[in-house]
PDB file of C-alpha atoms in Angstrom:
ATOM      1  CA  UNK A   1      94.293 -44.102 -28.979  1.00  0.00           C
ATOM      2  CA  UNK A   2      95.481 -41.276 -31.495  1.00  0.00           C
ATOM      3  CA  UNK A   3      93.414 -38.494 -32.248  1.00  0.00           C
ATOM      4  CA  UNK A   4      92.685 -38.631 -36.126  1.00  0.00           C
ATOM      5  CA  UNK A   5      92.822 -35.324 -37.440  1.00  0.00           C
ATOM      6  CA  UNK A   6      91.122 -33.541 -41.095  1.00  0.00           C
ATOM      7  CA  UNK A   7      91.265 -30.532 -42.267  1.00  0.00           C
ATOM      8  CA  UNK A   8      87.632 -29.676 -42.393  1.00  0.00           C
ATOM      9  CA  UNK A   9      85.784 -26.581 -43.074  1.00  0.00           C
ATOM     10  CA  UNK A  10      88.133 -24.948 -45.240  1.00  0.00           C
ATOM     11  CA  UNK A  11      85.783 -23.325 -48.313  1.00  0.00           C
ATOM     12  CA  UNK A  12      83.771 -22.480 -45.019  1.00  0.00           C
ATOM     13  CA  UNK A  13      86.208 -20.534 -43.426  1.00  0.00           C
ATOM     14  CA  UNK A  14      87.668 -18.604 -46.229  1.00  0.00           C
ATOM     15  CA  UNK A  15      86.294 -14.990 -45.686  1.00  0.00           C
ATOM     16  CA  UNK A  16      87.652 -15.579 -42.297  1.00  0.00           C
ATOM     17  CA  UNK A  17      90.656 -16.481 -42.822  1.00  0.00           C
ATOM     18  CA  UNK A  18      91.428 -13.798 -45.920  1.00  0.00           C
ATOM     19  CA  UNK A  19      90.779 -11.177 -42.656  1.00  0.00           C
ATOM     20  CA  UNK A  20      93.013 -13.150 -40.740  1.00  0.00           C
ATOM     21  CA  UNK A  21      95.868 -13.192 -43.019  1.00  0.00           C
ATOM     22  CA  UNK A  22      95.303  -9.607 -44.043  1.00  0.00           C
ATOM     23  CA  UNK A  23      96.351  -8.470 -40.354  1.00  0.00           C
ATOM     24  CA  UNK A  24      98.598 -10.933 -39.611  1.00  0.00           C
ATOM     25  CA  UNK A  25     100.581 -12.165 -42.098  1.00  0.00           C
ATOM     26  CA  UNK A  26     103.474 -10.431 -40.653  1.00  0.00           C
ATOM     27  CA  UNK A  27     102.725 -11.593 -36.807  1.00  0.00           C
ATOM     28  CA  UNK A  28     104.142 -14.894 -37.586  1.00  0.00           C
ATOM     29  CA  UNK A  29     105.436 -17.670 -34.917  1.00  0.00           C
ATOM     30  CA  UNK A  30     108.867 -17.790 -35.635  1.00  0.00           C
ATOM     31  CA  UNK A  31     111.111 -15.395 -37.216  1.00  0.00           C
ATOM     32  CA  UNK A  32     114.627 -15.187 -38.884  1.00  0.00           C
ATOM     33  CA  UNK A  33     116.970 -13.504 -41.078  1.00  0.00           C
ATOM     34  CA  UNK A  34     117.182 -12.771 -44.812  1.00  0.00           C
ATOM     35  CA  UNK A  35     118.822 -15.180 -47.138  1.00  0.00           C
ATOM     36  CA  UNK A  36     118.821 -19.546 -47.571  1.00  0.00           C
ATOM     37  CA  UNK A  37     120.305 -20.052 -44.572  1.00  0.00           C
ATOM     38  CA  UNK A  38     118.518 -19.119 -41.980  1.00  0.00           C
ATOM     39  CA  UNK A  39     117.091 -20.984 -39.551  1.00  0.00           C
ATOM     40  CA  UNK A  40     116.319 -18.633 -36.032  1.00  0.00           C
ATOM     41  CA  UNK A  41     112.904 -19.376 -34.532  1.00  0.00           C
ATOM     42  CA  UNK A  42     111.350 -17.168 -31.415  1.00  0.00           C
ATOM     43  CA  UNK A  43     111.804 -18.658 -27.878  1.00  0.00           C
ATOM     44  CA  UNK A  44     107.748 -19.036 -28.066  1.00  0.00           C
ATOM     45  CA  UNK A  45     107.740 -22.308 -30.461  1.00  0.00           C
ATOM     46  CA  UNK A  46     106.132 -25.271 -28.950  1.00  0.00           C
ATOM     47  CA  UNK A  47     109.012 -27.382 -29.983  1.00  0.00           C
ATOM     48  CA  UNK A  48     112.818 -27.877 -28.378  1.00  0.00           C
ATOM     49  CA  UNK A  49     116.040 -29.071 -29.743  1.00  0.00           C
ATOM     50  CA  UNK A  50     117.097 -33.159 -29.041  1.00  0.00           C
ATOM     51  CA  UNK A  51     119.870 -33.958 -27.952  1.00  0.00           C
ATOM     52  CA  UNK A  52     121.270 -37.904 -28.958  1.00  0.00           C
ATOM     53  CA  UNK A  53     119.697 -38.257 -31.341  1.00  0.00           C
ATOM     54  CA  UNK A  54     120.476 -41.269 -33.409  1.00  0.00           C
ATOM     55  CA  UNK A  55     119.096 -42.818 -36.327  1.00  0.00           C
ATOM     56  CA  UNK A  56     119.884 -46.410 -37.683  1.00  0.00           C
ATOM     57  CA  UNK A  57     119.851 -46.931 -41.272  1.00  0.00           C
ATOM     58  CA  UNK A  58     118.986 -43.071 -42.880  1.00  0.00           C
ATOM     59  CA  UNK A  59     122.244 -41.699 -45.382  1.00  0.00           C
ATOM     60  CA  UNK A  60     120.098 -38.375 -44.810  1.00  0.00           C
ATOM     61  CA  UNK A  61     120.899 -38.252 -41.077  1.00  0.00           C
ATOM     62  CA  UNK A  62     124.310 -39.400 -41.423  1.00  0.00           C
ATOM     63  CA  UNK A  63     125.127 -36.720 -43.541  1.00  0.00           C
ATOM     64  CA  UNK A  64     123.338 -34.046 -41.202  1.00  0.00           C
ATOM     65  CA  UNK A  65     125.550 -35.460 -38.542  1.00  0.00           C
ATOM     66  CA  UNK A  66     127.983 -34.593 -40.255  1.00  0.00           C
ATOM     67  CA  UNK A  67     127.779 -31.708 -41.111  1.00  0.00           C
ATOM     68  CA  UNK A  68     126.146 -29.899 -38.074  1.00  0.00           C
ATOM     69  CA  UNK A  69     123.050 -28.232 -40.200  1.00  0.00           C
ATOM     70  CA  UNK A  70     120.573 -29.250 -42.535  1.00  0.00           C
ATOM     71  CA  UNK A  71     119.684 -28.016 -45.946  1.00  0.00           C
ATOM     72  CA  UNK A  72     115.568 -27.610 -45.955  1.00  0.00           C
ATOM     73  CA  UNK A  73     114.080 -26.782 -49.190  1.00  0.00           C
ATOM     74  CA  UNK A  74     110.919 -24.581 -48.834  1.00  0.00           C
ATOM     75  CA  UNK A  75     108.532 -21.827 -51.139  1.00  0.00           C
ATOM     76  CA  UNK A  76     109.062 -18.027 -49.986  1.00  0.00           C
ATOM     77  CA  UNK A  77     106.053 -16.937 -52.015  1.00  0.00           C
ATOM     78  CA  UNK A  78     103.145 -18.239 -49.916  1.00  0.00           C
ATOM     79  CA  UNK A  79     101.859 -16.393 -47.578  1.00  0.00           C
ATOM     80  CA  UNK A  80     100.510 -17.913 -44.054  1.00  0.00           C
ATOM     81  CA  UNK A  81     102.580 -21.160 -45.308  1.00  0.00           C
ATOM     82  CA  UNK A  82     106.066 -20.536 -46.644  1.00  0.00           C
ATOM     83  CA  UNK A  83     107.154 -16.762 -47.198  1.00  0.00           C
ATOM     84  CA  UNK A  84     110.023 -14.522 -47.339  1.00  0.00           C
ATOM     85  CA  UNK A  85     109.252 -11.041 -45.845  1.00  0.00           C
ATOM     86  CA  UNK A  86     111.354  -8.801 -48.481  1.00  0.00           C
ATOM     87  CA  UNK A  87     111.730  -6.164 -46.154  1.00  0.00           C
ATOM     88  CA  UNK A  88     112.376  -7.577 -42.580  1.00  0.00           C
ATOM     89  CA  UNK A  89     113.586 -10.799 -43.651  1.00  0.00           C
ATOM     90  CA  UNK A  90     111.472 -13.051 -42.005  1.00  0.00           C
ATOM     91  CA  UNK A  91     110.590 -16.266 -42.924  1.00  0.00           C
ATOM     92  CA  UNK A  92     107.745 -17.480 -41.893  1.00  0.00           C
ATOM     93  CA  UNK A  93     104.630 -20.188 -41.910  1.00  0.00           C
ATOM     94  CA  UNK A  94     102.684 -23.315 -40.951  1.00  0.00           C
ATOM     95  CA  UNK A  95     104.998 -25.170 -43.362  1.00  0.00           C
ATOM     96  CA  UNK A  96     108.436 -23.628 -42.159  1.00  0.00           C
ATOM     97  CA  UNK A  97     107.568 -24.190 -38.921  1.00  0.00           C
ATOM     98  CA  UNK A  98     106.862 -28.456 -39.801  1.00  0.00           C
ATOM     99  CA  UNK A  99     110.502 -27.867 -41.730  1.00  0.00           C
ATOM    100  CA  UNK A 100     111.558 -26.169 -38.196  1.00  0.00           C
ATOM    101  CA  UNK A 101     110.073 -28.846 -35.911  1.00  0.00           C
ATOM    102  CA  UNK A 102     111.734 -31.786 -38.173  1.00  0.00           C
ATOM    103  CA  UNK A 103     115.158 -30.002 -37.936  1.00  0.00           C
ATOM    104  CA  UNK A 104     114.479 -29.775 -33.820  1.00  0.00           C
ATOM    105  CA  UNK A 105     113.804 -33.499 -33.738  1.00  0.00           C
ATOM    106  CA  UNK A 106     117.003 -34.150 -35.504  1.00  0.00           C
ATOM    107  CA  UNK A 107     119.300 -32.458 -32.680  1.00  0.00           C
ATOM    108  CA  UNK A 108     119.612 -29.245 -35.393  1.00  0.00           C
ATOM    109  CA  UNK A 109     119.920 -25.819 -33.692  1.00  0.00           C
ATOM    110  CA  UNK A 110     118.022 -23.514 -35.463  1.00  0.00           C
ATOM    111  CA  UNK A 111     120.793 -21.334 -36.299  1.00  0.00           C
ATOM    112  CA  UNK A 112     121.922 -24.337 -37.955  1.00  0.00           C
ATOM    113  CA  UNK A 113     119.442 -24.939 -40.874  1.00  0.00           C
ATOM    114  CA  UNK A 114     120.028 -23.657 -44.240  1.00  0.00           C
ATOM    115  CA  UNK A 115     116.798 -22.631 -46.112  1.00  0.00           C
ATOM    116  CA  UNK A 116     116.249 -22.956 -49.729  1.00  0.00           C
ATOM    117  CA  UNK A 117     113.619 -21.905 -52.429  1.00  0.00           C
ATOM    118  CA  UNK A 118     113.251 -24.222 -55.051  1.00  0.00           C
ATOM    119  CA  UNK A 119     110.857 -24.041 -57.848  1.00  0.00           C
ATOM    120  CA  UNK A 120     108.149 -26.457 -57.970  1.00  0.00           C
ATOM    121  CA  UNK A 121     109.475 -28.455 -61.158  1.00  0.00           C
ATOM    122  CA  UNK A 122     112.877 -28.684 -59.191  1.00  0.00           C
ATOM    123  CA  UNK A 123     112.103 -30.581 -56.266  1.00  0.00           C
ATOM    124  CA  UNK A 124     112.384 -34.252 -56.951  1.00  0.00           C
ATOM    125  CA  UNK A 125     115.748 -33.331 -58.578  1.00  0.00           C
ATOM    126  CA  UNK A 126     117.304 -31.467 -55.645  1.00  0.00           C
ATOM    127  CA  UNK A 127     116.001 -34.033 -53.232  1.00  0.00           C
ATOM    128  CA  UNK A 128     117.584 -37.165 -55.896  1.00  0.00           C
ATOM    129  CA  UNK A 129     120.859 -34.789 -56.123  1.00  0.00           C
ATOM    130  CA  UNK A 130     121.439 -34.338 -52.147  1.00  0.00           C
ATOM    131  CA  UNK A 131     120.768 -30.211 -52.401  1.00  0.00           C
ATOM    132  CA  UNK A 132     118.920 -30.372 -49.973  1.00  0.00           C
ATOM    133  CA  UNK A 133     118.330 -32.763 -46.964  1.00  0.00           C
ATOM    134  CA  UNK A 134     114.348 -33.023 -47.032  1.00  0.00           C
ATOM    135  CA  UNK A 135     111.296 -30.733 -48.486  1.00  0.00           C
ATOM    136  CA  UNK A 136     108.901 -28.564 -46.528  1.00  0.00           C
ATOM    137  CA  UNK A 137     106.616 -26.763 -48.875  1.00  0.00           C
ATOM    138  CA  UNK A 138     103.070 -27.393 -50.093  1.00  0.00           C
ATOM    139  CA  UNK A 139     104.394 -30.390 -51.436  1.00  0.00           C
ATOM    140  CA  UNK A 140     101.786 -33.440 -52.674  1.00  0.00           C
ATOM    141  CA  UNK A 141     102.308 -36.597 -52.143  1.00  0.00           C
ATOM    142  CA  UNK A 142     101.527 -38.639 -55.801  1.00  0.00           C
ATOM    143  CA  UNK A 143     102.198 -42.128 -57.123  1.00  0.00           C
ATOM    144  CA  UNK A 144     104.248 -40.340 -59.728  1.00  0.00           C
ATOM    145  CA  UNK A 145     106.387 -38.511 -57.355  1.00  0.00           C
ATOM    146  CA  UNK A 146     107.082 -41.715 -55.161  1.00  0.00           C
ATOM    147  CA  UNK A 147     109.203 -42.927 -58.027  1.00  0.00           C
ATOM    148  CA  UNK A 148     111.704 -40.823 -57.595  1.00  0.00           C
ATOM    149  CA  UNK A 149     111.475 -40.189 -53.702  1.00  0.00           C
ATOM    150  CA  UNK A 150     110.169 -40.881 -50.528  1.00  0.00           C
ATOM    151  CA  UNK A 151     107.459 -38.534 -48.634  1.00  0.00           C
ATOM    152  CA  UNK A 152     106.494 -38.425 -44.705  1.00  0.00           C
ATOM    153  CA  UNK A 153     103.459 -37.349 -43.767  1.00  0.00           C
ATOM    154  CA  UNK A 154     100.859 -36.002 -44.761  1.00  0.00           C
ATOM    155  CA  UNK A 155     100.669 -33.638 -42.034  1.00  0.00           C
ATOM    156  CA  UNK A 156      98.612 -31.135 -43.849  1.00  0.00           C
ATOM    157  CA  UNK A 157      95.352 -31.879 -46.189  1.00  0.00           C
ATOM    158  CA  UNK A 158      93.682 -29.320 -48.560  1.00  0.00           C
ATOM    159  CA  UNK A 159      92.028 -28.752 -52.307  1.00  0.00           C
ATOM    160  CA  UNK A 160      92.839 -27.368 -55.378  1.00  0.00           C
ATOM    161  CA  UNK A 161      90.676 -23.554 -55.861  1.00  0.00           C
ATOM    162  CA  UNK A 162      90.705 -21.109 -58.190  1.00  0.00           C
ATOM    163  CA  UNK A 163      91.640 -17.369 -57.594  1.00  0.00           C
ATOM    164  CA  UNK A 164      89.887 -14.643 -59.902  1.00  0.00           C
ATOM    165  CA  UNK A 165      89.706 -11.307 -60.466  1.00  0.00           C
ATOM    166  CA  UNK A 166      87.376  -9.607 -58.193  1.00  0.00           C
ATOM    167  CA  UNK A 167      85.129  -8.386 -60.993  1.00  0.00           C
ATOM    168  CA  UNK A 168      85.535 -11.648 -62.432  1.00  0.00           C
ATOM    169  CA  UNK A 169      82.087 -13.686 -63.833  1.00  0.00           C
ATOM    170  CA  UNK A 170      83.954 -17.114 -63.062  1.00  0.00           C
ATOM    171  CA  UNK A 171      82.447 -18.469 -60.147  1.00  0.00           C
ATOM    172  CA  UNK A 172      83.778 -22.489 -60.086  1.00  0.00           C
ATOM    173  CA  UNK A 173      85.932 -24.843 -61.750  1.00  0.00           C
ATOM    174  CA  UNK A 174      82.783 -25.080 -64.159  1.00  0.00           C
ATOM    175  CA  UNK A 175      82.638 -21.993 -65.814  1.00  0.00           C
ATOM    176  CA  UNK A 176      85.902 -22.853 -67.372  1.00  0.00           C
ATOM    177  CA  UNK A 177      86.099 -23.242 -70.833  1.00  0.00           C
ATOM    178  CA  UNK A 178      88.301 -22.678 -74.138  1.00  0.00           C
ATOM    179  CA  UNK A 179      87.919 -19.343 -73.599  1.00  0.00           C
ATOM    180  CA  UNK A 180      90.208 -19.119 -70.265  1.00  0.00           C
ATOM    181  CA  UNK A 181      93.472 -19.519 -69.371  1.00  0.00           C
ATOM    182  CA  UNK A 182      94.238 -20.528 -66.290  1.00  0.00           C
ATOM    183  CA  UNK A 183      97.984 -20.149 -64.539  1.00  0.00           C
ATOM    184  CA  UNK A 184      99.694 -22.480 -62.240  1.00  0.00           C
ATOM    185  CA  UNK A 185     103.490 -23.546 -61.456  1.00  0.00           C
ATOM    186  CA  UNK A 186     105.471 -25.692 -63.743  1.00  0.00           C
ATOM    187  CA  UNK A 187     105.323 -29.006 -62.450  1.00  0.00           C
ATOM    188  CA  UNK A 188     102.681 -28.676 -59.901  1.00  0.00           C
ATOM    189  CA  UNK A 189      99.784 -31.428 -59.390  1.00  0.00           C
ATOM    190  CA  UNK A 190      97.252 -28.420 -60.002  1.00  0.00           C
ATOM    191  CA  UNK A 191      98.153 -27.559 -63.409  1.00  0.00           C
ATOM    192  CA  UNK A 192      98.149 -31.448 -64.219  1.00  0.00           C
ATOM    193  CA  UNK A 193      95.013 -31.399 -62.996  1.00  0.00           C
ATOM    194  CA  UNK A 194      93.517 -28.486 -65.365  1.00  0.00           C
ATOM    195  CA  UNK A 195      95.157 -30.283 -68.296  1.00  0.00           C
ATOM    196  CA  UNK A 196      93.995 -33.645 -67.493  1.00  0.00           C
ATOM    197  CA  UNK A 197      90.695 -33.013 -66.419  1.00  0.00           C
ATOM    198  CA  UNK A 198      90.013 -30.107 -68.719  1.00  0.00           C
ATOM    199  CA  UNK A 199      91.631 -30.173 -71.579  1.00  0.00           C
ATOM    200  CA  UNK A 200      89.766 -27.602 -73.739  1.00  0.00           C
ATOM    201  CA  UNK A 201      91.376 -25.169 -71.449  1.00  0.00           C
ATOM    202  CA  UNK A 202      94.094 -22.971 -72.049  1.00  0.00           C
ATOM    203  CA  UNK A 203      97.273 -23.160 -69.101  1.00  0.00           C
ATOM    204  CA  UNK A 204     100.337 -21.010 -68.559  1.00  0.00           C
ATOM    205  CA  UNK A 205     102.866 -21.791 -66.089  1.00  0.00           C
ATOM    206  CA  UNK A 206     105.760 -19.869 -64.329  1.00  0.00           C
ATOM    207  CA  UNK A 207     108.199 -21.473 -62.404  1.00  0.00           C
ATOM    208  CA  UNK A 208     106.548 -19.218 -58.735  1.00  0.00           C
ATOM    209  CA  UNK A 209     102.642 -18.902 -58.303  1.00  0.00           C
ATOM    210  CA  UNK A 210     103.478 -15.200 -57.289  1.00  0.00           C
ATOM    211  CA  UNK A 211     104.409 -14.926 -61.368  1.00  0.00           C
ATOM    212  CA  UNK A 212     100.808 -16.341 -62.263  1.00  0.00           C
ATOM    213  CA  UNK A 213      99.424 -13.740 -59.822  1.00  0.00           C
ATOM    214  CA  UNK A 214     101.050 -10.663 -61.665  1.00  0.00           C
ATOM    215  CA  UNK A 215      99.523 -12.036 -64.733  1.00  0.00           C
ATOM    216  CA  UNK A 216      96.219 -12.155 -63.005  1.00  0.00           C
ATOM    217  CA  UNK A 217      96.446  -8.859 -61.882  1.00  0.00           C
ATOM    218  CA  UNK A 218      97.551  -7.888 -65.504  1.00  0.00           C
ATOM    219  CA  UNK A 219      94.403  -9.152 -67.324  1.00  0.00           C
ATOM    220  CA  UNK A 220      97.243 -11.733 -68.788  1.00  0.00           C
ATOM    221  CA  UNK A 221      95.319 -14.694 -67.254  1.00  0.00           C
ATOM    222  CA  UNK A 222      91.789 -15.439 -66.127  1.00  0.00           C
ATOM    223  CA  UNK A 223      92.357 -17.599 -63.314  1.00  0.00           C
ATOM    224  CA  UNK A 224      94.799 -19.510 -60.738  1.00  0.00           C
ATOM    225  CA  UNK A 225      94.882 -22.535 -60.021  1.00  0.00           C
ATOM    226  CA  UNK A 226      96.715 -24.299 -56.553  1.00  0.00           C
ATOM    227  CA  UNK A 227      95.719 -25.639 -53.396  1.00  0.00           C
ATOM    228  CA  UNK A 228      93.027 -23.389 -51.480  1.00  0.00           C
ATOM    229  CA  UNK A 229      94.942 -22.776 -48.504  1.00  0.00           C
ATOM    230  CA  UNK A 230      97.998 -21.056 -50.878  1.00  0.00           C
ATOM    231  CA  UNK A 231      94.964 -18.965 -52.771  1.00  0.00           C
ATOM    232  CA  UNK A 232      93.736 -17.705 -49.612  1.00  0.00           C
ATOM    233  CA  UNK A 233      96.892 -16.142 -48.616  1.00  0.00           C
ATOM    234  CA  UNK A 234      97.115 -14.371 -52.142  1.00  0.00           C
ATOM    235  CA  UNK A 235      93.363 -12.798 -52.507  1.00  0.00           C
ATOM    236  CA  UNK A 236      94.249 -11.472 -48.585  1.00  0.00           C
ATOM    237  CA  UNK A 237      97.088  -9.474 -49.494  1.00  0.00           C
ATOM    238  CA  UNK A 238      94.895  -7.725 -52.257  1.00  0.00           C
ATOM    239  CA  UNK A 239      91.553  -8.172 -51.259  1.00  0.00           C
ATOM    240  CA  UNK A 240      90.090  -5.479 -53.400  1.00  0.00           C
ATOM    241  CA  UNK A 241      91.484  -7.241 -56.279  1.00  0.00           C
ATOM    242  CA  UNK A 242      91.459 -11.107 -56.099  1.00  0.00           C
ATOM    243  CA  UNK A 243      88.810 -13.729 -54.451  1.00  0.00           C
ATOM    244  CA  UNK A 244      89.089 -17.393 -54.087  1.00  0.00           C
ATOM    245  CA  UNK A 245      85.987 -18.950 -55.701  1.00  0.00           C
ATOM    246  CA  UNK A 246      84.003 -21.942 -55.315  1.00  0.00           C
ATOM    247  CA  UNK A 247      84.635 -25.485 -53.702  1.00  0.00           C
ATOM    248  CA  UNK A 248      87.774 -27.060 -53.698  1.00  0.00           C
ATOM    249  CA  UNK A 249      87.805 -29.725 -56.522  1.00  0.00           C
ATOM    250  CA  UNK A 250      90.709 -32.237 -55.398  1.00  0.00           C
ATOM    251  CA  UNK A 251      92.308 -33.591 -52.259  1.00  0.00           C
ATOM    252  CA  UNK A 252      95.886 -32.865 -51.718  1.00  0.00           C
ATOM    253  CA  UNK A 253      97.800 -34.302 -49.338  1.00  0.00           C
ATOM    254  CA  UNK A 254     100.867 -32.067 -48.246  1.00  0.00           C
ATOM    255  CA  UNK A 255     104.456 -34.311 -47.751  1.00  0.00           C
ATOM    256  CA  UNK A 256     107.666 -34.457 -46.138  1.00  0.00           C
ATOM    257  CA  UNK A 257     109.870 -35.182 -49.068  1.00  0.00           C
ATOM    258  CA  UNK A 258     112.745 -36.991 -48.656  1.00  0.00           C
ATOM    259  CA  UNK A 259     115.374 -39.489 -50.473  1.00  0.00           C
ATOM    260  CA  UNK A 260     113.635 -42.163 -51.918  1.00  0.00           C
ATOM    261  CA  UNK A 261     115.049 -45.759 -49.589  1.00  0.00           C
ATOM    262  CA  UNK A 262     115.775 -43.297 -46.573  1.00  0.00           C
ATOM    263  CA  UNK A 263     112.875 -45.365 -44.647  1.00  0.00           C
ATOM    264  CA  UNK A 264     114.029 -45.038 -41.592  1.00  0.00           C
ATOM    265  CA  UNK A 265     113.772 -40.782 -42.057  1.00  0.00           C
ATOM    266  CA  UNK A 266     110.649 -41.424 -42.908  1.00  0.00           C
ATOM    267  CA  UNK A 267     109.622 -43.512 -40.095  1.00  0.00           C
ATOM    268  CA  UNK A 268     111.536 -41.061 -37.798  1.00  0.00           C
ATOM    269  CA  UNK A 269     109.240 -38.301 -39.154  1.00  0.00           C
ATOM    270  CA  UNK A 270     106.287 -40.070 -39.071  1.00  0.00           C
ATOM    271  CA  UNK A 271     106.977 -41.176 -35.418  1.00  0.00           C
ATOM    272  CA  UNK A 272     107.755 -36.930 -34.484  1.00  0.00           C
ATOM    273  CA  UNK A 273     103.835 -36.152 -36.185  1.00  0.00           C
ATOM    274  CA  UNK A 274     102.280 -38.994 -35.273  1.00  0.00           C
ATOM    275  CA  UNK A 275     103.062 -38.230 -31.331  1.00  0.00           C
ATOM    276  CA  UNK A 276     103.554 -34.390 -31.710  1.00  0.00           C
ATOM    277  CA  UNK A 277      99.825 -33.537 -32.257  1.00  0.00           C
ATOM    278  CA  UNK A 278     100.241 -30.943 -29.540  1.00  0.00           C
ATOM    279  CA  UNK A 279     102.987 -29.377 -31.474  1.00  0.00           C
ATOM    280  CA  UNK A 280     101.575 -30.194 -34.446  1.00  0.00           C
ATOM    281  CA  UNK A 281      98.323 -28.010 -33.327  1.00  0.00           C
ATOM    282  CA  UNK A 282     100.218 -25.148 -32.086  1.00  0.00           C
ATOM    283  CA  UNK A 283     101.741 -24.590 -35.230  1.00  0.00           C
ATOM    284  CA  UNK A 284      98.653 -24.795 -36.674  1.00  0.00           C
ATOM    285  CA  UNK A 285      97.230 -22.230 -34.676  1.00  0.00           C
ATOM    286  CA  UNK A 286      99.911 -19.780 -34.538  1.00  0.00           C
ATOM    287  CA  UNK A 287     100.187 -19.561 -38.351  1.00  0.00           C
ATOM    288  CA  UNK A 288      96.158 -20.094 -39.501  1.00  0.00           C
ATOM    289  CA  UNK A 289      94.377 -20.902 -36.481  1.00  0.00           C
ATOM    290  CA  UNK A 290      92.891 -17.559 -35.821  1.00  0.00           C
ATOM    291  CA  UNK A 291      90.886 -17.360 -39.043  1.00  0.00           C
ATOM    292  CA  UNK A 292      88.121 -19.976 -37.586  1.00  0.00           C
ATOM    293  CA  UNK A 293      89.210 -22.798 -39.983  1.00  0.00           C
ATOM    294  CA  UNK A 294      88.532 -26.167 -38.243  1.00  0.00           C
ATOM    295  CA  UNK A 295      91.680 -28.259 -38.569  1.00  0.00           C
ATOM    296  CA  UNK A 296      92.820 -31.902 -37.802  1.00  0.00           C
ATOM    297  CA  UNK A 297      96.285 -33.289 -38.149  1.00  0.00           C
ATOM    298  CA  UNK A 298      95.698 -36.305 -40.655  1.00  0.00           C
ATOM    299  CA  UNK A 299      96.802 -40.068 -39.792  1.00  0.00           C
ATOM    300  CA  UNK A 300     100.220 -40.607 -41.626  1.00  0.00           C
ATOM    301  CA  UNK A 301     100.858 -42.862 -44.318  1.00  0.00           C
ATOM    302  CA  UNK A 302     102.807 -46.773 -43.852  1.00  0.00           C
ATOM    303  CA  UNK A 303     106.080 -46.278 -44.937  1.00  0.00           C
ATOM    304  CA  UNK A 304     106.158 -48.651 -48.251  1.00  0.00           C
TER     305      UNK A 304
END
């Protein structure tokens, strides 16, 4: 029988895993150059290349056949999930390296895969407009979303935290009020969540949760608001600055988006995490594992 996996532990584990990320946010797995499309990953990764492969059924893999590479959308602001060293180049995180696995199980050589940042409000559109091929990037799966496309997965669980000032009185979700204004990326499940579930606060968005951070910095803002694991990475960079505080106050449930119909992608995917859970685990560790967080991979969904 499959292991089921969790994340568990996670508020736990955060001063850990802010000194984790501190030191080695630049020791990453898997490594490549600067630019979209770039795709190299160290000979250590726990994952190898197919070869005949074949597909029945998915337009997506068709036109990857095709064309010999694959277009993977992704954040570069994240550290410890999806980021873009500026200086060395690097790309790097637990969420590139899914992106990187997926491409593997395709038959793509990682030479061959063409990274993109897009925007959180951007996605669903350059996934509907074939930009890109599939998603990789702290991406939730929603009833809304599944209108306009397909996800795989989850492979990755979290919760939506807030990140403060370091001198800041705001200790939970419940000390918000009309008073603060809290700063998340346009289009994000987090900021719907702020609005929804508290209306009397004030929101700003950016189109990059590194924007929302400068504001923090800046006084401009009183809070952030995205998943926990995201925050984390932030508050490490500048510890003397930033902290994540309180409990996580949602369950988000990180996706493989794809074209919605593409099924049999999304079985295909489904089938690579539901019997990679040694890969899957590796990946893990190499990009958070260190910090003492307890993780499980989580059962996928049905497709349908």
């Amino acid at each position: 029988m499959r292991r089921t996996r969790t994340l568990a532990g996670f508020g736990i584990a955060t001063v850990a895993l802010l000194a984790l990320t501190a030191c080695n946010s630049g020791t990453p797995s898997s490594t490549g150059t600067s630019g979209s499309d770039e795709g190299d990953a160290s000979s250590s990764t726990p994952w190898t290349v197919e070869e005949d492969v074949t597909i029945e059924g998915s337009p997506t893999f068709d036109r990857i056949s095709s064309s010999g590479t694959v277009k993977v959308g992704v954040k570069e602001d994240q550290p410890g999930l999806g980021y873009l060293d500026p200086v060395t180049g690097e790309r790097t995180g637990f969420d590139v390296d899914i992106a990187r696995w997926m491409a593997a199980s395709l038959g793509v050589d990682p030479e061959k895969i063409e990274f993109q940042a897009i925007a959180s409000a951007n996605r669903e559109q350059a996934i509907v407009n074939g930009d890109i091929d599939y998603y990789v990037g702290t991406y939730s799966i929603t009833d809304k979303r599944k209108e306009q496309i397909a996800f795989a997965g989850p492979y990755f669980v979290t919760g939506q935290g807030l990140l403060v000032a370091a001198d800041s009185d705001i200790a939970s979700v419940d000390d918000l009020d009309s008073s603060t204004t809290v700063c998340s990326a346009t289009g994000s499940t987090p900021i719907q969540n702020i609005k929804e579930n508290y209306p009397e606060v004030k929101t700003k968005e950016y189109d990059t949760y590194s924007k929302c951070v400068e504001d923090l910095k800046n006084g401009q803002v009183d809070a952030v608001t995205t998943d926990e694991a995201i925050l984390i990475g932030y508050a490490a960079q500048d510890p003397d600055n930033l902290k994540v505080v309180g409990e996580p106050f949602s369950e988000e449930r990180y996706g493989i988006g794809v074209a919605k119909g593409d099924d049999a992608l999304v079985e295909y995917f489904n089938t690579q995490l539901t019997d990679g859970g040694d890969i899957w685990q590796q990946i893990f560790d190499n990009n958070l594992g260190a910090s003492g967080v307890k993780a499980e991979q989580p059962e996928v969904d049905p497709v349908g």
